[in-house]
PDB file of C-alpha atoms and ligand atoms in Angstrom:
ATOM      1  CA  MET D1130      11.325 -14.332   0.148  1.00 95.00           C
ATOM      2  CA  LYS D1131       9.418 -13.210   2.120  1.00 97.00           C
ATOM      3  CA  ARG D1132       9.786  -9.716   4.109  1.00 98.00           C
ATOM      4  CA  PRO D1133       9.205  -8.267   8.254  1.00 97.00           C
ATOM      5  CA  ILE D1134       5.811  -6.222   7.458  1.00 98.00           C
ATOM      6  CA  LEU D1135       6.511  -3.086   9.695  1.00 98.00           C
ATOM      7  CA  ILE D1136       3.659  -2.175  11.698  1.00 97.00           C
ATOM      8  CA  HIS D1137       2.430   1.629  12.299  1.00 98.00           C
ATOM      9  CA  PRO D1138       3.131   3.045  14.797  1.00 97.00           C
ATOM     10  CA  ASP D1139       6.664   3.438  12.654  1.00 98.00           C
ATOM     11  CA  PRO D1140       9.250   6.421  12.217  1.00 98.00           C
ATOM     12  CA  ARG D1141       9.930   4.686   8.324  1.00 98.00           C
ATOM     13  CA  LEU D1142       5.815   4.830   7.604  1.00 98.00           C
ATOM     14  CA  LYS D1143       6.109   8.202   7.542  1.00 98.00           C
ATOM     15  CA  LYS D1144       7.683   9.558   5.030  1.00 98.00           C
ATOM     16  CA  VAL D1145       8.142  11.189   1.955  1.00 98.00           C
ATOM     17  CA  CYS D1146      10.346   7.680  -0.867  1.00 98.00           C
ATOM     18  CA  ALA D1147      12.794   8.784  -2.584  1.00 98.00           C
ATOM     19  CA  PRO D1148      11.784   8.263  -6.653  1.00 98.00           C
ATOM     20  CA  VAL D1149      13.669   5.011  -8.508  1.00 98.00           C
ATOM     21  CA  PRO D1150      16.369   5.577  -9.676  1.00 97.00           C
ATOM     22  CA  GLU D1151      16.573   2.985 -11.594  1.00 96.00           C
ATOM     23  CA  ILE D1152      15.678  -0.256 -12.466  1.00 97.00           C
ATOM     24  CA  THR D1153      18.406  -3.007 -10.724  1.00 97.00           C
ATOM     25  CA  ASP D1154      18.646  -7.065 -10.046  1.00 97.00           C
ATOM     26  CA  ASP D1155      18.545  -5.653  -6.195  1.00 97.00           C
ATOM     27  CA  LEU D1156      14.874  -3.129  -7.438  1.00 98.00           C
ATOM     28  CA  ARG D1157      13.882  -6.689  -8.822  1.00 98.00           C
ATOM     29  CA  ARG D1158      14.684  -8.903  -6.160  1.00 98.00           C
ATOM     30  CA  LEU D1159      12.074  -6.469  -3.927  1.00 98.00           C
ATOM     31  CA  ALA D1160       9.666  -6.528  -6.003  1.00 98.00           C
ATOM     32  CA  SER D1161       8.948 -10.581  -6.086  1.00 98.00           C
ATOM     33  CA  ASP D1162       9.912 -10.427  -2.299  1.00 98.00           C
ATOM     34  CA  MET D1163       6.790  -7.775  -1.776  1.00 98.00           C
ATOM     35  CA  LEU D1164       5.005 -10.051  -4.231  1.00 98.00           C
ATOM     36  CA  GLU D1165       4.787 -12.683  -1.855  1.00 98.00           C
ATOM     37  CA  THR D1166       5.120 -10.871   1.445  1.00 98.00           C
ATOM     38  CA  MET D1167       2.366  -9.362   0.079  1.00 97.00           C
ATOM     39  CA  TYR D1168       0.554 -13.331  -0.474  1.00 96.00           C
ATOM     40  CA  ASP D1169       1.089 -14.520   2.023  1.00 96.00           C
ATOM     41  CA  ALA D1170      -0.211 -12.070   4.553  1.00 96.00           C
ATOM     42  CA  PRO D1171      -2.538 -12.262   2.376  1.00 95.00           C
ATOM     43  CA  GLY D1172      -3.817  -8.592   1.365  1.00 96.00           C
ATOM     44  CA  ILE D1173      -3.766  -6.482  -2.140  1.00 96.00           C
ATOM     45  CA  GLY D1174      -1.142  -4.041  -1.956  1.00 98.00           C
ATOM     46  CA  LEU D1175       1.726  -3.544  -0.930  1.00 98.00           C
ATOM     47  CA  ALA D1176       4.097  -0.710  -0.638  1.00 98.00           C
ATOM     48  CA  ALA D1177       8.190  -0.545  -0.794  1.00 98.00           C
ATOM     49  CA  PRO D1178       7.784   1.668   3.296  1.00 98.00           C
ATOM     50  CA  GLN D1179       5.668  -0.721   4.951  1.00 98.00           C
ATOM     51  CA  VAL D1180       8.382  -3.850   4.920  1.00 98.00           C
ATOM     52  CA  GLY D1181      10.967   0.233   5.905  1.00 98.00           C
ATOM     53  CA  VAL D1182      12.416   0.049   1.977  1.00 98.00           C
ATOM     54  CA  LEU D1183      11.221   4.347   1.545  1.00 98.00           C
ATOM     55  CA  SER D1184      12.019   3.728  -2.704  1.00 98.00           C
ATOM     56  CA  ARG D1185       8.590   4.673  -4.430  1.00 98.00           C
ATOM     57  CA  LEU D1186       7.677   1.018  -5.674  1.00 98.00           C
ATOM     58  CA  ILE D1187       4.253  -0.239  -5.185  1.00 98.00           C
ATOM     59  CA  VAL D1188       3.166  -3.929  -6.061  1.00 98.00           C
ATOM     60  CA  LEU D1189      -0.827  -4.747  -5.907  1.00 98.00           C
ATOM     61  CA  ASP D1190      -3.151  -7.484  -6.750  1.00 97.00           C
ATOM     62  CA  CYS D1191      -6.779  -7.012  -6.677  1.00 94.00           C
ATOM     63  CA  VAL D1192      -8.587 -10.510  -8.078  1.00 92.00           C
ATOM     64  CA  LYS D1193     -10.173 -11.974  -5.677  1.00 80.00           C
ATOM     65  CA  ALA D1194     -12.739 -13.911  -7.597  1.00 77.00           C
ATOM     66  CA  GLU D1195     -11.949 -17.845  -7.545  1.00 80.00           C
ATOM     67  CA  GLY D1196     -10.879 -19.327 -10.061  1.00 85.00           C
ATOM     68  CA  GLU D1197      -9.620 -16.326 -11.220  1.00 88.00           C
ATOM     69  CA  ALA D1198      -6.117 -15.919 -12.599  1.00 91.00           C
ATOM     70  CA  PRO D1199      -3.902 -13.400 -10.385  1.00 92.00           C
ATOM     71  CA  ARG D1200      -2.402 -10.676 -11.583  1.00 94.00           C
ATOM     72  CA  PRO D1201       0.037  -9.226  -9.967  1.00 96.00           C
ATOM     73  CA  LEU D1202       0.774  -5.289 -10.559  1.00 97.00           C
ATOM     74  CA  VAL D1203       4.588  -3.534 -10.208  1.00 98.00           C
ATOM     75  CA  MET D1204       4.650   0.256 -10.383  1.00 98.00           C
ATOM     76  CA  VAL D1205       7.487   1.553 -10.366  1.00 98.00           C
ATOM     77  CA  ASN D1206       7.687   6.029  -9.218  1.00 98.00           C
ATOM     78  CA  PRO D1207       3.662   5.571  -9.750  1.00 98.00           C
ATOM     79  CA  GLU D1208       1.676   8.966  -9.954  1.00 98.00           C
ATOM     80  CA  VAL D1209      -2.095   9.565 -10.369  1.00 98.00           C
ATOM     81  CA  VAL D1210      -2.518  12.390 -13.524  1.00 98.00           C
ATOM     82  CA  ALA D1211      -6.041  11.992 -13.286  1.00 98.00           C
ATOM     83  CA  ALA D1212      -8.933  12.070 -10.181  1.00 98.00           C
ATOM     84  CA  SER D1213     -12.991  11.376 -11.249  1.00 98.00           C
ATOM     85  CA  GLU D1214     -15.063  14.241  -9.413  1.00 98.00           C
ATOM     86  CA  GLU D1215     -17.209  10.452  -8.325  1.00 98.00           C
ATOM     87  CA  THR D1216     -16.115   9.158  -4.963  1.00 98.00           C
ATOM     88  CA  ARG D1217     -16.067   5.902  -3.935  1.00 96.00           C
ATOM     89  CA  VAL D1218     -15.878   4.841   0.125  1.00 97.00           C
ATOM     90  CA  TYR D1219     -14.874   1.241   1.383  1.00 97.00           C
ATOM     91  CA  GLU D1220     -13.699  -0.555   3.808  1.00 97.00           C
ATOM     92  CA  GLU D1221     -10.455   0.317   4.139  1.00 98.00           C
ATOM     93  CA  GLY D1222      -7.243  -1.852   6.191  1.00 97.00           C
ATOM     94  CA  CYS D1223      -4.062  -2.091   5.796  1.00 98.00           C
ATOM     95  CA  LEU D1224      -0.862  -4.875   6.742  1.00 98.00           C
ATOM     96  CA  SER D1225      -0.006  -2.173   9.191  1.00 98.00           C
ATOM     97  CA  ILE D1226      -2.482  -1.473  11.028  1.00 98.00           C
ATOM     98  CA  PRO D1227      -3.643  -5.144  11.842  1.00 96.00           C
ATOM     99  CA  GLU D1228      -7.150  -5.793  12.690  1.00 95.00           C
ATOM    100  CA  GLN D1229      -8.561  -2.171  12.008  1.00 96.00           C
ATOM    101  CA  TYR D1230     -10.761  -0.843   9.286  1.00 97.00           C
ATOM    102  CA  ALA D1231     -12.340   1.957   8.778  1.00 97.00           C
ATOM    103  CA  GLU D1232     -15.107   3.661   5.657  1.00 97.00           C
ATOM    104  CA  VAL D1233     -12.314   5.952   3.679  1.00 98.00           C
ATOM    105  CA  THR D1234     -13.414   8.333   1.149  1.00 97.00           C
ATOM    106  CA  ARG D1235     -11.249   8.255  -2.462  1.00 98.00           C
ATOM    107  CA  PRO D1236     -12.064   9.037  -5.934  1.00 98.00           C
ATOM    108  CA  SER D1237     -13.928   6.048  -7.543  1.00 98.00           C
ATOM    109  CA  GLU D1238     -11.359   6.275 -10.735  1.00 98.00           C
ATOM    110  CA  VAL D1239      -8.326   7.571 -11.239  1.00 98.00           C
ATOM    111  CA  GLU D1240      -5.399   7.610 -14.148  1.00 98.00           C
ATOM    112  CA  LEU D1241      -1.884   6.401 -13.741  1.00 98.00           C
ATOM    113  CA  ARG D1242       1.466   6.347 -14.667  1.00 98.00           C
ATOM    114  CA  TRP D1243       4.444   4.304 -14.342  1.00 98.00           C
ATOM    115  CA  ILE D1244       7.448   2.540 -14.574  1.00 98.00           C
ATOM    116  CA  GLY D1245       7.113  -1.047 -15.817  1.00 98.00           C
ATOM    117  CA  LEU D1246      10.235  -3.312 -14.557  1.00 97.00           C
ATOM    118  CA  ASP D1247      10.158  -4.208 -18.055  1.00 95.00           C
ATOM    119  CA  GLY D1248      12.041  -0.431 -18.379  1.00 96.00           C
ATOM    120  CA  GLU D1249       8.781   0.974 -20.016  1.00 97.00           C
ATOM    121  CA  GLU D1250       6.482   3.515 -18.571  1.00 98.00           C
ATOM    122  CA  HIS D1251       2.765   2.606 -18.995  1.00 98.00           C
ATOM    123  CA  HIS D1252      -0.349   4.487 -18.926  1.00 98.00           C
ATOM    124  CA  GLU D1253      -4.489   2.905 -17.014  1.00 98.00           C
ATOM    125  CA  GLY D1254      -7.288   3.537 -15.972  1.00 98.00           C
ATOM    126  CA  PHE D1255      -9.065   1.909 -12.817  1.00 98.00           C
ATOM    127  CA  GLY D1256     -12.124   1.858 -11.095  1.00 97.00           C
ATOM    128  CA  GLY D1257     -13.320  -0.412  -8.354  1.00 96.00           C
ATOM    129  CA  LEU D1258     -11.343  -2.177  -5.748  1.00 96.00           C
ATOM    130  CA  TRP D1259      -7.946  -0.497  -8.359  1.00 97.00           C
ATOM    131  CA  ALA D1260      -8.402   2.159  -8.488  1.00 98.00           C
ATOM    132  CA  THR D1261      -9.573   2.160  -3.616  1.00 98.00           C
ATOM    133  CA  CYS D1262      -6.336  -0.257  -3.523  1.00 98.00           C
ATOM    134  CA  VAL D1263      -3.339   1.877  -5.635  1.00 98.00           C
ATOM    135  CA  GLN D1264      -4.619   5.376  -4.328  1.00 98.00           C
ATOM    136  CA  HIS D1265      -4.234   3.426  -1.156  1.00 98.00           C
ATOM    137  CA  GLU D1266       0.254   1.906  -1.898  1.00 98.00           C
ATOM    138  CA  ILE D1267       0.297   5.406  -3.063  1.00 98.00           C
ATOM    139  CA  ASP D1268      -0.497   7.525  -0.779  1.00 98.00           C
ATOM    140  CA  HIS D1269       2.277   5.117   1.960  1.00 98.00           C
ATOM    141  CA  LEU D1270       4.651   6.449  -0.188  1.00 98.00           C
ATOM    142  CA  ASP D1271       4.064   9.976   0.936  1.00 98.00           C
ATOM    143  CA  GLY D1272       4.151   8.474   4.602  1.00 98.00           C
ATOM    144  CA  LYS D1273       0.369   8.191   4.291  1.00 98.00           C
ATOM    145  CA  LEU D1274      -1.317   6.060   5.722  1.00 98.00           C
ATOM    146  CA  PHE D1275      -5.443   5.742   5.842  1.00 98.00           C
ATOM    147  CA  ILE D1276      -6.332   6.893   9.568  1.00 98.00           C
ATOM    148  CA  ASP D1277      -5.063  10.016   7.770  1.00 98.00           C
ATOM    149  CA  HIS D1278      -7.944   9.848   6.203  1.00 98.00           C
ATOM    150  CA  LEU D1279     -10.001   9.994   9.580  1.00 97.00           C
ATOM    151  CA  GLY D1280     -11.149  12.015  12.571  1.00 96.00           C
ATOM    152  CA  ALA D1281      -8.167  12.581  14.833  1.00 97.00           C
ATOM    153  CA  MET D1282     -10.287  10.990  17.576  1.00 97.00           C
ATOM    154  CA  ARG D1283     -10.473   7.648  15.109  1.00 96.00           C
ATOM    155  CA  ARG D1284      -6.484   7.701  14.364  1.00 97.00           C
ATOM    156  CA  GLN D1285      -5.793   8.778  17.981  1.00 97.00           C
ATOM    157  CA  LEU D1286      -7.997   5.056  18.773  1.00 97.00           C
ATOM    158  CA  ILE D1287      -6.324   3.331  16.059  1.00 97.00           C
ATOM    159  CA  THR D1288      -3.105   4.748  17.468  1.00 98.00           C
ATOM    160  CA  ARG D1289      -2.714   2.861  20.684  1.00 97.00           C
ATOM    161  CA  LYS D1290      -4.392   0.458  20.291  1.00 97.00           C
ATOM    162  CA  MET D1291      -1.372  -0.246  17.935  1.00 97.00           C
ATOM    163  CA  ILE D1292       0.784   0.605  20.951  1.00 97.00           C
ATOM    164  CA  LYS D1293      -0.411  -2.294  22.630  1.00 96.00           C
ATOM    165  CA  PHE D1294      -0.697  -4.876  19.894  1.00 95.00           C
ATOM    166  CA  LYS D1295       2.792  -4.420  18.845  1.00 94.00           C
ATOM    167  CA  ARG D1296       3.701  -4.273  22.949  1.00 95.00           C
ATOM    168  CA  GLU D1297       1.184  -7.432  23.334  1.00 93.00           C
ATOM    169  CA  GLN D1298       4.201  -8.873  20.424  1.00 89.00           C
ATOM    170  CA  ALA D1299       7.302  -7.501  21.935  1.00 89.00           C
ATOM    171  CA  ARG D1300       7.141  -9.393  25.182  1.00 91.00           C
ATOM    172  CA  ALA D1301       4.821 -13.084  23.098  1.00 81.00           C
TER     173      ALA D1301
HETATM  174 NI1  LIG G1232      -1.691  -0.174   3.790  1.00 97.25          NI
END
């Protein structure tokens, strides 16, 4: 079932999310809803706070090539355990900040640890778009948006546009 995506500014997008204590049926349902919501948007990643759940859970799938098999990943309590010194600049967007994009610099490779829906601990290294996306999503779990990586002027400009966008949506 698709869930509504919160739009910035929203106090729930600024919160540090709580670790998930155990894998329950509710959590599995949430993960499946989040994947459906993400694919439908369409987007390549979604964090639980974006659907109003303040838990450390993200979903992503950065396979973009036509004809390539999808790779939906669900990460519970994800953590960056190592990051490269080398960085990568990517023009990021966010489903909670529609139609706004800006270049963000992040480590180009990261090593991650997370718990899967199978309850097992997973370790894997990510590069390219996967590395960018997973860091963007983990930021959400700490109440941080991609615009928090920008200068104050740019951030305020985008926030003002979003306030206007929300006001127009409420009227429609
Ligand atoms: Ni986002």
